[in-house]
Amino acid sequence: AQGEVAEVFPWFFTGKGTVKVLKDVKSPQGLATRDVAVYLPPSFEENTLKAYSNVLIAHDGNNLFDQVQCDTCCANGCWGVDTTLDTYIAASNPGLMSEVVVVGVYNTPDRMDELTYSKDPKYGGGKLDTYLTFVEKTVMPLVAKEFPRVSAASAGPWPMMGSSLGGLATCYAGWTQGSKYSPVACMSSSFWWDGEDFKGSILAKSGPSPKQDHPFYIDWGSGEVSEQTDSNAAVVKQLQGMGWEQEVAYYIQPDGTHNEQSWGARVNKPLQLLFPPAPIATKTPQTSIFV
């Protein structure tokens, strides 16, 4: 409104973020050495005084970004999270989401072990708690050191996102370690793992509290195999029956399948849900507009 003073922190020369790769991150917890890709939003290089309070941890970091090995990572192409973020963050006024730093933790040949909390009779697994400790104690302190203006990297809770086994890992983290990982976005989650143990055993344990501070986003594609669609629908139904109707958002992508192309096509939904556009701070907050 006329006469108000708005505090804004824009970028002027680019609407495109950058992806930096932290090479050969070793794990004191005994896991494999790996790279970590970090997406920095459009304003990061230009506005050197700005601190960043939004950070998202994402699994399978080597499959996420157009700027990093997208041409070789996956048969159907990568997610293109950086391109999606650039589009929605730098959208014409009003903006469609807030700026966010994404920490993409690469997977390794031990992916199945690292992203599962229990041993499946057929596939094994069971190192997820160690992996989550690696993320908390090694990856995030490294990000905080390398990018000091990413203030949110130094302490959780951190939002988390993943797909397939990464989706299972994400929902497990959100339910059992909600003080560290929240909110969470679980895409095409492998809830079939270990005889649908997540629904049968994990959800039987006490969830994070207060529940209104721990939203869950769950999605899947209608074109996925029944093992996927049925187990995801069952988890949503159980959470709703436990009184989490308001805290659980879910989406079924028409004809969506179990691959990076489908996840990338709908990743804007959890990103916008977790990081909605913030109002411009003014002298009269009741008349703020959204950017």
CSV table of C-alpha atoms in Angstrom, one decimal:
chain,number,residue,atom,x,y,z
A,1,ALA,CA,0.0,0.0,0.0
A,2,GLN,CA,1.1,3.6,-0.5
A,3,GLY,CA,3.5,4.8,2.2
A,4,GLU,CA,4.6,1.4,3.3
A,5,VAL,CA,8.2,0.3,3.4
A,6,ALA,CA,8.8,-3.2,2.2
A,7,GLU,CA,12.0,-5.1,3.0
A,8,VAL,CA,12.9,-7.2,0.0
A,9,PHE,CA,16.0,-9.2,-1.0
A,10,PRO,CA,15.9,-9.7,-4.7
A,11,TRP,CA,18.3,-10.9,-7.4
A,12,PHE,CA,18.8,-8.7,-10.4
A,13,PHE,CA,20.9,-10.6,-12.9
A,14,THR,CA,19.8,-14.2,-12.9
A,15,GLY,CA,16.8,-16.3,-12.2
A,16,LYS,CA,18.9,-19.5,-12.2
A,17,GLY,CA,20.4,-21.3,-9.2
A,18,THR,CA,23.7,-23.1,-9.1
A,19,VAL,CA,24.6,-26.6,-8.1
A,20,LYS,CA,27.9,-27.2,-6.2
A,21,VAL,CA,29.3,-30.7,-5.6
A,22,LEU,CA,31.1,-31.5,-2.4
A,23,LYS,CA,33.4,-34.3,-3.5
A,24,ASP,CA,34.3,-37.5,-1.7
A,25,VAL,CA,32.5,-37.0,1.6
A,26,LYS,CA,33.8,-39.7,3.9
A,27,SER,CA,31.6,-41.4,6.5
A,28,PRO,CA,33.0,-41.8,10.1
A,29,GLN,CA,30.0,-44.0,10.6
A,30,GLY,CA,31.4,-46.7,8.3
A,31,LEU,CA,29.3,-46.1,5.1
A,32,ALA,CA,30.7,-45.6,1.6
A,33,THR,CA,32.3,-42.4,0.6
A,34,ARG,CA,30.2,-40.3,-1.7
A,35,ASP,CA,29.6,-36.9,-3.3
A,36,VAL,CA,26.9,-34.4,-2.1
A,37,ALA,CA,25.3,-32.0,-4.5
A,38,VAL,CA,24.0,-28.7,-3.1
A,39,TYR,CA,21.5,-26.5,-5.0
A,40,LEU,CA,21.9,-22.8,-4.2
A,41,PRO,CA,19.0,-20.6,-5.1
A,42,PRO,CA,19.1,-17.7,-7.6
A,43,SER,CA,20.0,-15.0,-5.1
A,44,PHE,CA,22.8,-16.8,-3.4
A,45,GLU,CA,25.8,-15.6,-5.5
A,46,GLU,CA,24.5,-12.1,-5.9
A,47,ASN,CA,23.2,-11.2,-2.4
A,48,THR,CA,26.2,-12.0,-0.3
A,49,LEU,CA,24.5,-10.7,2.9
A,50,LYS,CA,21.5,-12.9,2.8
A,51,ALA,CA,21.1,-15.9,5.1
A,52,TYR,CA,19.1,-18.9,4.1
A,53,SER,CA,16.7,-20.5,6.5
A,54,ASN,CA,15.2,-23.1,4.2
A,55,VAL,CA,17.1,-26.3,3.6
A,56,LEU,CA,15.8,-29.6,2.1
A,57,ILE,CA,17.6,-32.9,2.4
A,58,ALA,CA,17.0,-35.1,-0.6
A,59,HIS,CA,18.2,-38.7,-1.2
A,60,ASP,CA,19.7,-39.9,-4.5
A,61,GLY,CA,21.4,-36.6,-5.1
A,62,ASN,CA,23.1,-37.9,-8.2
A,63,ASN,CA,19.7,-38.2,-9.9
A,64,LEU,CA,18.2,-34.9,-8.9
A,65,PHE,CA,19.7,-32.0,-10.9
A,66,ASP,CA,19.9,-31.1,-14.6
A,67,GLN,CA,23.2,-29.4,-13.9
A,68,VAL,CA,24.9,-32.6,-12.6
A,69,GLN,CA,25.3,-35.8,-14.6
A,70,CYS,CA,21.7,-35.8,-15.7
A,71,ASP,CA,22.6,-37.2,-19.1
A,72,THR,CA,24.1,-40.4,-17.5
A,73,CYS,CA,22.3,-41.0,-14.2
A,74,CYS,CA,19.0,-42.5,-15.3
A,75,ALA,CA,17.4,-44.3,-18.2
A,76,ASN,CA,14.4,-41.8,-18.2
A,77,GLY,CA,16.4,-38.7,-17.3
A,78,CYS,CA,16.9,-37.1,-14.0
A,79,TRP,CA,14.4,-35.2,-11.8
A,80,GLY,CA,15.4,-31.8,-12.9
A,81,VAL,CA,14.8,-30.4,-9.4
A,82,ASP,CA,17.1,-27.4,-10.1
A,83,THR,CA,15.1,-26.5,-13.2
A,84,THR,CA,11.8,-26.8,-11.3
A,85,LEU,CA,13.1,-24.7,-8.5
A,86,ASP,CA,14.4,-22.0,-10.8
A,87,THR,CA,11.0,-21.9,-12.5
A,88,TYR,CA,8.9,-21.6,-9.3
A,89,ILE,CA,11.3,-19.4,-7.3
A,90,ALA,CA,11.9,-16.9,-10.0
A,91,ALA,CA,8.3,-16.9,-11.3
A,92,SER,CA,6.8,-13.6,-12.1
A,93,ASN,CA,5.0,-11.8,-9.2
A,94,PRO,CA,3.4,-13.4,-7.3
A,95,GLY,CA,6.1,-16.0,-6.7
A,96,LEU,CA,5.1,-19.6,-6.4
A,97,MET,CA,7.4,-20.7,-3.6
A,98,SER,CA,10.2,-19.5,-1.3
A,99,GLU,CA,13.9,-19.9,-2.0
A,100,VAL,CA,15.4,-23.2,-0.7
A,101,VAL,CA,18.8,-24.8,-0.5
A,102,VAL,CA,18.7,-28.5,-1.5
A,103,VAL,CA,21.3,-30.9,-0.1
A,104,GLY,CA,21.3,-33.9,-2.5
A,105,VAL,CA,23.1,-36.9,-0.8
A,106,TYR,CA,24.4,-39.2,-3.5
A,107,ASN,CA,23.5,-42.9,-3.4
A,108,THR,CA,26.1,-45.6,-3.6
A,109,PRO,CA,26.1,-49.3,-4.5
A,110,ASP,CA,24.9,-49.9,-1.0
A,111,ARG,CA,21.7,-47.9,-1.6
A,112,MET,CA,19.3,-50.7,-0.7
A,113,ASP,CA,21.0,-51.2,2.7
A,114,GLU,CA,21.4,-47.5,3.5
A,115,LEU,CA,17.8,-46.6,2.7
A,116,THR,CA,16.1,-49.4,4.6
A,117,TYR,CA,15.6,-49.7,8.4
A,118,SER,CA,15.0,-53.5,8.5
A,119,LYS,CA,16.1,-56.6,6.8
A,120,ASP,CA,13.7,-57.8,4.0
A,121,PRO,CA,13.6,-61.6,3.7
A,122,LYS,CA,14.5,-61.4,0.0
A,123,TYR,CA,16.6,-58.2,-0.3
A,124,GLY,CA,18.4,-57.7,3.1
A,125,GLY,CA,19.0,-54.1,4.1
A,126,GLY,CA,18.8,-52.4,7.5
A,127,LYS,CA,21.4,-49.6,7.7
A,128,LEU,CA,19.1,-46.6,7.5
A,129,ASP,CA,19.6,-45.5,11.1
A,130,THR,CA,23.4,-45.4,10.4
A,131,TYR,CA,22.7,-43.4,7.2
A,132,LEU,CA,20.6,-40.9,9.0
A,133,THR,CA,23.3,-40.4,11.6
A,134,PHE,CA,25.7,-39.8,8.7
A,135,VAL,CA,23.4,-37.2,7.3
A,136,GLU,CA,22.9,-35.5,10.7
A,137,LYS,CA,26.5,-35.7,12.0
A,138,THR,CA,28.6,-35.5,8.8
A,139,VAL,CA,26.7,-34.1,5.8
A,140,MET,CA,24.8,-31.2,7.4
A,141,PRO,CA,27.8,-29.9,9.4
A,142,LEU,CA,29.9,-30.0,6.2
A,143,VAL,CA,27.2,-28.0,4.4
A,144,ALA,CA,27.1,-25.5,7.2
A,145,LYS,CA,30.9,-25.2,7.1
A,146,GLU,CA,31.1,-24.8,3.3
A,147,PHE,CA,28.1,-22.4,3.0
A,148,PRO,CA,28.0,-20.4,6.3
A,149,ARG,CA,25.1,-18.3,5.1
A,150,VAL,CA,22.9,-21.4,4.9
A,151,SER,CA,22.0,-20.9,8.5
A,152,ALA,CA,19.4,-23.7,8.6
A,153,ALA,CA,22.1,-26.3,7.9
A,154,SER,CA,23.6,-26.0,11.4
A,155,ALA,CA,20.6,-27.4,13.3
A,156,GLY,CA,17.4,-29.3,12.5
A,157,PRO,CA,14.7,-30.1,12.1
A,158,TRP,CA,15.3,-30.4,8.4
A,159,PRO,CA,12.7,-31.1,5.8
A,160,MET,CA,13.4,-34.3,3.8
A,161,MET,CA,12.3,-35.7,0.5
A,162,GLY,CA,12.9,-39.0,-1.3
A,163,SER,CA,11.4,-41.5,-3.7
A,164,SER,CA,11.1,-45.3,-3.8
A,165,LEU,CA,13.3,-46.6,-1.1
A,166,GLY,CA,14.2,-43.0,-0.5
A,167,GLY,CA,10.5,-42.3,0.2
A,168,LEU,CA,10.4,-45.2,2.7
A,169,ALA,CA,13.5,-43.8,4.4
A,170,THR,CA,12.0,-40.3,4.5
A,171,CYS,CA,8.7,-41.3,6.1
A,172,TYR,CA,10.6,-43.5,8.5
A,173,ALA,CA,12.8,-40.6,9.5
A,174,GLY,CA,9.8,-38.3,9.8
A,175,TRP,CA,7.9,-40.7,12.0
A,176,THR,CA,10.7,-42.0,14.3
A,177,GLN,CA,13.0,-39.0,14.3
A,178,GLY,CA,10.6,-36.1,13.8
A,179,SER,CA,12.7,-33.8,16.0
A,180,LYS,CA,15.5,-34.0,13.4
A,181,TYR,CA,13.6,-34.5,10.1
A,182,SER,CA,10.4,-32.6,9.4
A,183,PRO,CA,8.3,-32.0,7.4
A,184,VAL,CA,8.7,-34.9,5.0
A,185,ALA,CA,7.8,-35.6,1.4
A,186,CYS,CA,7.6,-39.4,0.6
A,187,MET,CA,7.2,-40.0,-3.2
A,188,SER,CA,6.4,-43.5,-4.6
A,189,SER,CA,7.6,-44.9,-1.3
A,190,SER,CA,8.5,-48.6,-1.1
A,191,PHE,CA,6.1,-49.3,1.7
A,192,TRP,CA,5.9,-52.9,0.5
A,193,TRP,CA,9.4,-53.4,2.1
A,194,ASP,CA,9.7,-56.3,4.6
A,195,GLY,CA,6.0,-57.4,4.4
A,196,GLU,CA,4.7,-53.8,4.6
A,197,ASP,CA,6.5,-53.5,8.0
A,198,PHE,CA,6.2,-49.7,7.9
A,199,LYS,CA,2.5,-49.8,8.2
A,200,GLY,CA,2.5,-52.8,10.5
A,201,SER,CA,5.3,-52.0,12.9
A,202,ILE,CA,6.6,-48.4,12.5
A,203,LEU,CA,3.3,-46.7,12.5
A,204,ALA,CA,2.4,-48.7,15.6
A,205,LYS,CA,5.1,-46.7,17.5
A,206,SER,CA,4.4,-43.3,18.9
A,207,GLY,CA,4.8,-40.6,16.1
A,208,PRO,CA,6.2,-37.1,16.4
A,209,SER,CA,4.5,-34.6,18.6
A,210,PRO,CA,2.7,-32.3,18.4
A,211,LYS,CA,1.5,-33.8,15.2
A,212,GLN,CA,0.5,-30.4,13.7
A,213,ASP,CA,4.2,-29.5,13.6
A,214,HIS,CA,5.0,-32.6,11.6
A,215,PRO,CA,3.2,-32.7,8.2
A,216,PHE,CA,3.6,-35.6,5.8
A,217,TYR,CA,3.3,-35.5,2.0
A,218,ILE,CA,2.8,-38.9,0.3
A,219,ASP,CA,2.3,-39.5,-3.4
A,220,TRP,CA,2.4,-42.2,-6.0
A,221,GLY,CA,1.5,-42.7,-9.7
A,222,SER,CA,-1.6,-44.5,-10.9
A,223,GLY,CA,0.6,-46.3,-13.4
A,224,GLU,CA,2.8,-48.0,-10.9
A,225,VAL,CA,2.6,-51.7,-10.0
A,226,SER,CA,-0.1,-52.7,-7.6
A,227,GLU,CA,2.5,-53.5,-4.9
A,228,GLN,CA,3.3,-49.8,-4.9
A,229,THR,CA,-0.1,-48.3,-5.3
A,230,ASP,CA,-1.8,-50.6,-2.8
A,231,SER,CA,0.9,-50.2,-0.1
A,232,ASN,CA,1.0,-46.4,-0.4
A,233,ALA,CA,-2.8,-46.1,-0.3
A,234,ALA,CA,-2.8,-48.4,2.8
A,235,VAL,CA,-0.3,-46.2,4.6
A,236,VAL,CA,-2.4,-43.0,3.9
A,237,LYS,CA,-5.6,-44.8,5.1
A,238,GLN,CA,-3.9,-45.9,8.3
A,239,LEU,CA,-2.5,-42.5,9.1
A,240,GLN,CA,-6.0,-41.0,8.5
A,241,GLY,CA,-7.5,-43.6,10.8
A,242,MET,CA,-5.0,-42.6,13.4
A,243,GLY,CA,-6.2,-39.0,13.4
A,244,TRP,CA,-3.6,-37.5,11.1
A,245,GLU,CA,-6.1,-36.4,8.4
A,246,GLN,CA,-5.0,-32.8,8.6
A,247,GLU,CA,-1.3,-33.5,8.7
A,248,VAL,CA,-1.1,-35.9,5.8
A,249,ALA,CA,-1.4,-34.5,2.2
A,250,TYR,CA,-1.4,-37.1,-0.6
A,251,TYR,CA,-1.5,-37.0,-4.4
A,252,ILE,CA,-2.0,-39.6,-7.1
A,253,GLN,CA,-0.3,-38.7,-10.4
A,254,PRO,CA,-2.5,-39.8,-13.3
A,255,ASP,CA,-0.5,-42.4,-15.3
A,256,GLY,CA,2.6,-41.7,-13.3
A,257,THR,CA,5.1,-44.5,-13.2
A,258,HIS,CA,8.0,-45.4,-11.0
A,259,ASN,CA,10.9,-43.4,-12.4
A,260,GLU,CA,12.7,-40.1,-12.2
A,261,GLN,CA,10.7,-38.6,-15.1
A,262,SER,CA,7.4,-39.0,-13.2
A,263,TRP,CA,8.9,-37.8,-9.9
A,264,GLY,CA,10.4,-34.7,-11.6
A,265,ALA,CA,7.1,-34.0,-13.4
A,266,ARG,CA,5.3,-33.6,-10.0
A,267,VAL,CA,8.1,-32.6,-7.6
A,268,ASN,CA,6.7,-29.0,-7.7
A,269,LYS,CA,3.8,-30.2,-5.5
A,270,PRO,CA,5.8,-31.2,-2.4
A,271,LEU,CA,8.3,-28.3,-3.0
A,272,GLN,CA,5.5,-25.7,-3.0
A,273,LEU,CA,3.8,-27.4,0.0
A,274,LEU,CA,7.0,-27.5,2.1
A,275,PHE,CA,8.2,-24.0,1.0
A,276,PRO,CA,5.3,-21.8,0.3
A,277,PRO,CA,5.8,-18.2,-0.8
A,278,ALA,CA,6.7,-15.9,2.1
A,279,PRO,CA,5.0,-12.5,2.5
A,280,ILE,CA,7.0,-9.4,2.1
A,281,ALA,CA,7.7,-7.8,5.5
A,282,THR,CA,6.1,-4.4,5.8
A,283,LYS,CA,5.3,-1.9,8.5
A,284,THR,CA,1.7,-3.1,8.3
A,285,PRO,CA,1.7,-6.9,8.1
A,286,GLN,CA,-2.0,-7.2,7.7
A,287,THR,CA,-1.6,-5.7,4.2
A,288,SER,CA,1.4,-7.8,3.1
A,289,ILE,CA,1.4,-9.3,-0.3
A,290,PHE,CA,3.0,-12.6,-1.4
A,291,VAL,CA,6.1,-12.9,-3.7
